[in-house]
Amino acid sequence: MQQLIRTAFVTGGAQGLGRGFSKALLDRGIKVCFADVQASVGKSTETEFKSLYGDDKVMFCHCDVTSVNNLEDSFNAAVKKFGHVDLMVNNAGIGDESKLVQMISINLTAAIQGSQIALEHMRKDKGGRGGRIINVASTAGLIGVYFSPRYCASKFGLVGYHHSMASNPHAKEMGLQFGCLCPAFTDTAIINFDETKMDYYDEGLKFLEAIGINTVDAVVDGFMHFVDNDDINGDIVTVTAQRGFQVKNKHKRKAHL
Ligand SMILES: NC(=O)c1ccc[n+]([C@@H]2O[C@H](COP(=O)([O-])OP(=O)(O)OC[C@H]3O[C@@H](n4cnc5c(N)ncnc54)[C@H](O)[C@@H]3O)[C@@H](O)[C@H]2O)c1
Ligand SMILES: CCCCC[C@H](O)/C=C/C=C\C=C\C=C\[C@@H](O)[C@@H](O)CCCC(=O)O
């Protein structure tokens, strides 16, 4: 039986998917610290959540995940308030193709740094309580997308990190499990594209119209797979408008390459 999840840390939780994940966790009685670079949106989400769930259940940290010190301080503030973090969700992300350096820094580097901060805190072989680390990638981390190649590269990198960590034979003794969420287009601010944010803008929009757009609720349902099931290590959850959520796991088929 897995460790009960009592507390979570969610990056990019002020709005969109991160907000949806945080609310679903709070609905389950899990305490949530969410971090976001948008101070005023984060504060108003915190006020709303506190009125729904109570002051002791939720906290917001104003945090730019591209600063590892800022990320570590926010994570430590959650540990201080809740005693421990059982679930780390690296969700903060951007999709603007004109911002290559920022994109890699937020979507890939910060997610890896967030995972490593959580890992050091959680690992049972160093006195921690174990835990789960969920990285929010994209279907664009599984298939090539020619109109968003930089975004795609950042998400392929994150999926590669996920596979590497999940295949670590020492993960079990550390009490760690790694999951990766890969939604297709979803109805949040990140898909408010214009010509500056995407290559081949018209073709990109046509592709988006052809495959459809997930609701946030559908992606939250897929995300909760990582909370509701005991053995999730290595799982990749895809969420598409055509097929809903599906769980894939090549690590359960073969232990190593
Ligand atoms: N919506 C989609 O179509 C879709 C599909 C697949 C994956 N995703 C991924 O889901 C995640 C959440 O995106 P979303 O769709 O909710 O978009 P969103 O723009 O609504 O939310 C992203 C959040 O990340 C925060 N953020 C951005 N940069 C940050 C930084 N430097 N530090 C801290 N917080 C920062 C933003 O302020 C925002 O609250 C992203 O990683 C995105 O790539 C989104
Ligand atoms: C660029 C900023 C926002 C991007 C949002 C999102 O992350 C981008 C998604 C891009 C492409 C999505 C493609 C979806 C394809 C699905 O129909 C399906 O074919 C994918 C199946 C993947 C798999 O199972 O291997």
Coordinates of C-alpha atoms and ligand atoms in Angstrom, one line a residue:
M1 CA 0.0 0.0 0.0
Q2 CA 1.4 3.4 -1.0
Q3 CA 1.9 6.3 1.4
L4 CA -1.2 8.4 1.8
I5 CA -0.9 11.7 -0.1
R6 CA -1.7 14.5 2.4
T7 CA 0.2 17.4 0.9
A8 CA 1.1 18.7 -2.5
F9 CA 3.2 21.4 -4.1
V10 CA 2.0 22.7 -7.6
T11 CA 3.9 25.1 -9.8
G12 CA 2.0 27.4 -12.1
G13 CA -1.1 26.9 -9.9
A14 CA -2.7 30.4 -10.2
Q15 CA -4.7 29.6 -13.2
G16 CA -5.4 27.0 -16.0
L17 CA -4.4 23.4 -15.4
G18 CA -2.4 24.0 -12.3
R19 CA -5.4 25.7 -10.7
G20 CA -7.6 22.7 -11.7
F21 CA -5.1 20.2 -10.3
S22 CA -4.9 22.2 -7.0
K23 CA -8.7 22.4 -6.6
A24 CA -9.1 18.7 -7.3
L25 CA -6.5 17.9 -4.7
L26 CA -8.1 20.2 -2.1
D27 CA -11.5 18.5 -2.9
R28 CA -9.8 15.2 -1.8
G29 CA -8.7 16.8 1.5
I30 CA -5.0 17.1 0.3
K31 CA -3.3 20.4 1.5
V32 CA -1.9 22.4 -1.3
C33 CA 0.9 24.9 -1.7
F34 CA 0.8 26.4 -5.2
A35 CA 3.5 28.7 -6.6
D36 CA 3.2 31.1 -9.5
V37 CA 5.0 34.1 -11.0
Q38 CA 1.6 36.0 -11.3
A39 CA 1.2 37.6 -7.8
S40 CA -2.2 39.1 -8.1
V41 CA -3.9 36.1 -9.9
G42 CA -2.2 33.8 -7.4
K43 CA -3.5 35.9 -4.4
S44 CA -7.0 35.9 -5.7
T45 CA -7.0 32.1 -6.3
E46 CA -5.6 31.7 -2.8
T47 CA -8.4 33.8 -1.3
E48 CA -11.0 31.8 -3.2
F49 CA -9.5 28.5 -2.1
K50 CA -9.1 29.6 1.5
S51 CA -12.8 30.5 1.6
L52 CA -13.8 27.1 0.2
Y53 CA -11.4 24.9 2.1
G54 CA -10.0 26.8 5.1
D55 CA -6.9 28.9 5.8
D56 CA -4.8 26.0 7.0
K57 CA -5.4 23.9 3.8
V58 CA -3.8 26.1 1.2
M59 CA -1.0 28.6 0.6
F60 CA 0.2 30.6 -2.3
C61 CA 3.9 31.4 -2.9
H62 CA 4.8 34.1 -5.4
C63 CA 7.6 32.4 -7.2
D64 CA 9.5 32.5 -10.5
V65 CA 10.4 28.9 -11.1
T66 CA 13.4 30.0 -13.3
S67 CA 15.1 31.1 -10.1
V68 CA 16.2 27.9 -8.4
N69 CA 16.6 29.8 -5.1
N70 CA 13.1 31.1 -5.4
L71 CA 11.7 27.7 -6.2
E72 CA 13.6 26.1 -3.3
D73 CA 12.5 28.8 -0.8
S74 CA 8.8 28.3 -1.9
F75 CA 9.1 24.5 -1.6
N76 CA 10.7 24.9 1.9
A77 CA 7.9 27.3 2.9
A78 CA 5.4 24.5 2.1
V79 CA 7.4 22.0 4.1
K80 CA 7.5 24.4 7.0
K81 CA 3.7 24.9 6.9
F82 CA 2.6 21.3 6.2
G83 CA 5.5 19.3 7.7
H84 CA 6.2 17.4 4.4
V85 CA 5.4 17.4 0.7
D86 CA 4.1 14.1 -0.6
L87 CA 3.3 15.1 -4.2
M88 CA 5.3 17.5 -6.4
V89 CA 3.6 18.7 -9.6
N90 CA 5.9 20.6 -12.0
N91 CA 3.2 22.3 -14.1
A92 CA 4.4 25.9 -14.8
G93 CA 4.9 26.4 -18.5
I94 CA 4.7 28.7 -21.5
G95 CA 4.1 28.1 -25.2
D96 CA 5.5 31.2 -26.9
E97 CA 7.8 30.2 -29.7
S98 CA 9.4 33.7 -29.7
K99 CA 10.9 33.0 -26.3
L100 CA 13.3 30.1 -26.7
V101 CA 15.5 30.7 -23.7
Q102 CA 12.6 31.4 -21.3
M103 CA 10.7 28.4 -22.7
I104 CA 13.5 25.9 -22.1
S105 CA 14.2 27.5 -18.7
I106 CA 10.6 27.3 -17.5
N107 CA 9.3 24.1 -19.3
L108 CA 12.4 22.0 -18.9
T109 CA 15.1 23.3 -16.6
A110 CA 12.7 24.4 -13.8
A111 CA 10.7 21.2 -14.0
I112 CA 14.0 19.2 -13.6
Q113 CA 15.1 21.4 -10.7
G114 CA 11.7 21.2 -9.0
S115 CA 11.9 17.4 -9.3
Q116 CA 15.4 17.3 -7.8
I117 CA 14.4 19.6 -4.9
A118 CA 11.4 17.3 -4.2
L119 CA 13.4 14.1 -4.6
E120 CA 16.0 15.2 -2.0
H121 CA 13.2 16.1 0.5
M122 CA 11.2 12.9 -0.2
R123 CA 13.8 10.2 -0.4
K124 CA 13.3 7.6 2.3
D125 CA 17.0 6.5 2.3
K126 CA 17.8 10.0 3.6
G127 CA 15.1 10.2 6.2
G128 CA 12.2 11.4 4.0
R129 CA 8.8 9.9 3.7
G130 CA 8.8 9.0 0.0
G131 CA 6.5 10.6 -2.5
R132 CA 5.4 11.2 -6.1
I133 CA 6.8 13.6 -8.7
I134 CA 4.5 14.4 -11.6
N135 CA 5.9 16.4 -14.6
V136 CA 3.4 18.1 -16.8
A137 CA 4.7 17.6 -20.4
S138 CA 2.4 17.4 -23.4
T139 CA 1.5 15.2 -26.4
A140 CA 3.9 17.6 -28.0
G141 CA 6.5 15.7 -25.9
L142 CA 5.6 12.5 -27.7
I143 CA 5.1 13.5 -31.3
G144 CA 6.8 16.1 -33.4
V145 CA 4.8 19.4 -33.9
Y146 CA 6.4 21.5 -36.7
F147 CA 4.6 24.7 -35.8
S148 CA 5.8 24.6 -32.2
P149 CA 9.3 23.0 -32.5
R150 CA 10.9 24.8 -29.5
Y151 CA 7.9 24.0 -27.2
C152 CA 8.1 20.4 -28.5
A153 CA 11.8 20.2 -27.7
S154 CA 11.2 21.4 -24.2
K155 CA 8.5 18.8 -23.6
F156 CA 10.5 15.9 -25.3
G157 CA 13.3 16.8 -22.9
L158 CA 10.9 16.5 -19.9
V159 CA 9.5 13.2 -21.1
G160 CA 13.1 12.0 -21.4
Y161 CA 13.8 13.1 -17.9
H162 CA 10.7 11.3 -16.7
H163 CA 11.7 8.0 -18.4
S164 CA 15.2 8.2 -16.9
M165 CA 13.9 8.9 -13.4
A166 CA 11.2 6.2 -13.5
S167 CA 13.6 3.6 -14.8
N168 CA 16.1 4.2 -11.9
P169 CA 16.3 0.8 -10.1
H170 CA 17.0 2.8 -6.8
A171 CA 13.7 4.7 -7.0
K172 CA 11.9 2.0 -5.0
E173 CA 14.3 2.2 -2.0
M174 CA 14.0 6.0 -2.1
G175 CA 10.2 5.5 -1.9
L176 CA 9.7 7.6 -5.1
Q177 CA 7.4 7.3 -8.1
F178 CA 7.5 9.4 -11.2
G179 CA 4.5 10.2 -13.4
C180 CA 4.2 12.3 -16.6
L181 CA 1.0 14.0 -17.8
C182 CA 0.8 14.6 -21.6
P183 CA -2.4 16.4 -22.6
A184 CA -3.1 17.6 -26.1
F185 CA -4.5 21.2 -26.6
T186 CA -6.6 22.2 -23.7
D187 CA -8.8 25.2 -23.0
T188 CA -6.5 27.5 -21.1
A189 CA -4.7 30.8 -21.7
I190 CA -1.6 29.1 -23.2
I191 CA -3.5 28.4 -26.4
N192 CA -4.4 32.0 -27.0
F193 CA -2.0 32.0 -30.0
D194 CA -1.1 34.8 -32.4
E195 CA 1.3 35.0 -35.3
T196 CA 4.2 35.8 -33.0
K197 CA 3.8 32.8 -30.7
M198 CA 3.7 30.0 -33.3
D199 CA 5.4 29.1 -36.6
Y200 CA 3.1 28.4 -39.5
Y201 CA 0.2 30.0 -37.5
D202 CA -2.6 29.3 -39.9
E203 CA -1.6 25.6 -40.3
G204 CA -1.2 25.3 -36.5
L205 CA -4.7 26.6 -36.0
K206 CA -6.1 24.2 -38.6
F207 CA -4.4 21.3 -36.8
L208 CA -5.8 22.5 -33.5
E209 CA -9.3 22.7 -35.0
A210 CA -9.0 19.2 -36.5
I211 CA -7.9 17.4 -33.3
G212 CA -10.1 19.4 -30.9
I213 CA -9.6 20.9 -27.5
N214 CA -9.7 19.2 -24.2
T215 CA -11.6 20.7 -21.3
V216 CA -9.6 21.5 -18.1
D217 CA -11.9 19.0 -16.3
A218 CA -10.9 16.2 -18.7
V219 CA -7.2 16.8 -18.1
V220 CA -7.8 17.0 -14.3
D221 CA -9.5 13.6 -14.5
G222 CA -6.3 12.3 -16.2
F223 CA -4.1 13.9 -13.6
M224 CA -6.0 12.3 -10.8
H225 CA -4.8 8.9 -12.1
F226 CA -1.5 9.7 -10.3
V227 CA -3.3 10.3 -7.0
D228 CA -5.9 7.5 -7.1
N229 CA -3.7 4.6 -8.0
D230 CA -1.0 2.9 -5.9
D231 CA 1.5 1.9 -8.6
I232 CA 2.0 4.8 -11.0
N233 CA 5.8 4.8 -11.4
G234 CA 6.6 5.4 -15.1
D235 CA 3.0 6.0 -16.1
I236 CA 2.4 8.5 -18.9
V237 CA -1.1 9.8 -19.1
T238 CA -2.2 11.2 -22.5
V239 CA -5.4 13.3 -22.7
T240 CA -6.9 14.0 -26.1
A241 CA -10.3 15.3 -27.2
Q242 CA -10.8 12.2 -29.4
R243 CA -9.9 9.5 -26.8
G244 CA -10.1 11.0 -23.3
F245 CA -7.3 9.9 -21.0
Q246 CA -5.1 6.8 -21.6
V247 CA -2.4 5.4 -19.5
K248 CA 0.8 4.1 -21.1
N249 CA 3.8 2.5 -19.4
K250 CA 6.8 1.0 -21.1
H251 CA 8.6 0.6 -17.8
K252 CA 6.1 -2.0 -16.6
R253 CA 6.8 -4.1 -19.8
K254 CA 10.6 -4.0 -19.4
A255 CA 12.6 -3.0 -16.4
H256 CA 15.5 -1.5 -18.3
L257 CA 16.5 -0.7 -21.9
Ligands
LIG1 N1 -3.4 24.0 -22.4 C1 -2.8 23.2 -23.2 O1 -3.1 23.1 -24.4 C2 -1.7 22.3 -22.7 C3 -1.5 21.1 -23.3 C4 -0.5 20.2 -22.9 C5 0.3 20.6 -21.8 N2 0.1 21.9 -21.3 C6 1.0 22.2 -20.2 O2 0.3 22.4 -19.0 C7 1.0 23.3 -18.1 C8 0.0 24.4 -17.6 O3 -0.3 25.2 -18.7 P1 -1.8 25.8 -18.9 O4 -2.4 25.2 -20.1 O5 -2.5 25.7 -17.6 O6 -1.5 27.3 -19.2 P2 -1.6 28.7 -18.4 O7 -0.9 29.7 -19.2 O8 -3.1 28.9 -18.1 O9 -0.9 28.4 -17.0 C9 0.5 28.3 -16.9 C10 0.8 28.9 -15.5 O10 2.2 28.8 -15.3 C11 2.6 30.0 -14.7 N3 4.0 30.3 -15.0 C12 4.6 30.6 -16.2 N4 5.8 31.0 -16.1 C13 6.1 30.8 -14.8 C14 7.3 31.0 -14.0 N5 8.5 31.4 -14.6 N6 7.3 30.8 -12.7 C15 6.1 30.4 -12.1 N7 5.0 30.2 -12.8 C16 5.0 30.4 -14.1 C17 1.7 31.1 -15.3 O11 1.7 32.3 -14.6 C18 0.4 30.3 -15.3 O12 -0.3 30.5 -14.1 C19 2.2 23.9 -19.0 O13 3.3 23.2 -18.6 C20 1.8 23.5 -20.4 O14 2.9 23.4 -21.2 C21 -0.9 22.7 -21.7
LIG2 C1 2.3 25.6 -28.0 C2 1.7 26.0 -26.7 C3 0.5 25.1 -26.3 C4 0.6 23.8 -26.7 C5 -0.4 23.0 -26.1 C6 -0.1 21.5 -26.3 O1 0.9 21.1 -25.3 C7 0.3 21.2 -27.6 C8 0.0 20.1 -28.2 C9 0.5 19.9 -29.5 C10 0.1 18.8 -30.3 C11 -0.8 17.8 -29.9 C12 -1.0 16.8 -30.7 C13 -2.0 15.8 -30.3 C14 -2.2 14.7 -31.1 C15 -3.2 13.7 -30.7 O2 -4.3 13.7 -31.5 C16 -2.6 12.3 -30.7 O3 -2.4 11.9 -32.0 C17 -1.3 12.2 -29.9 C18 -1.0 10.8 -29.5 C19 0.3 10.8 -28.8 C20 0.7 9.4 -28.5 O4 -0.2 8.6 -28.0 O5 1.8 9.0 -28.8

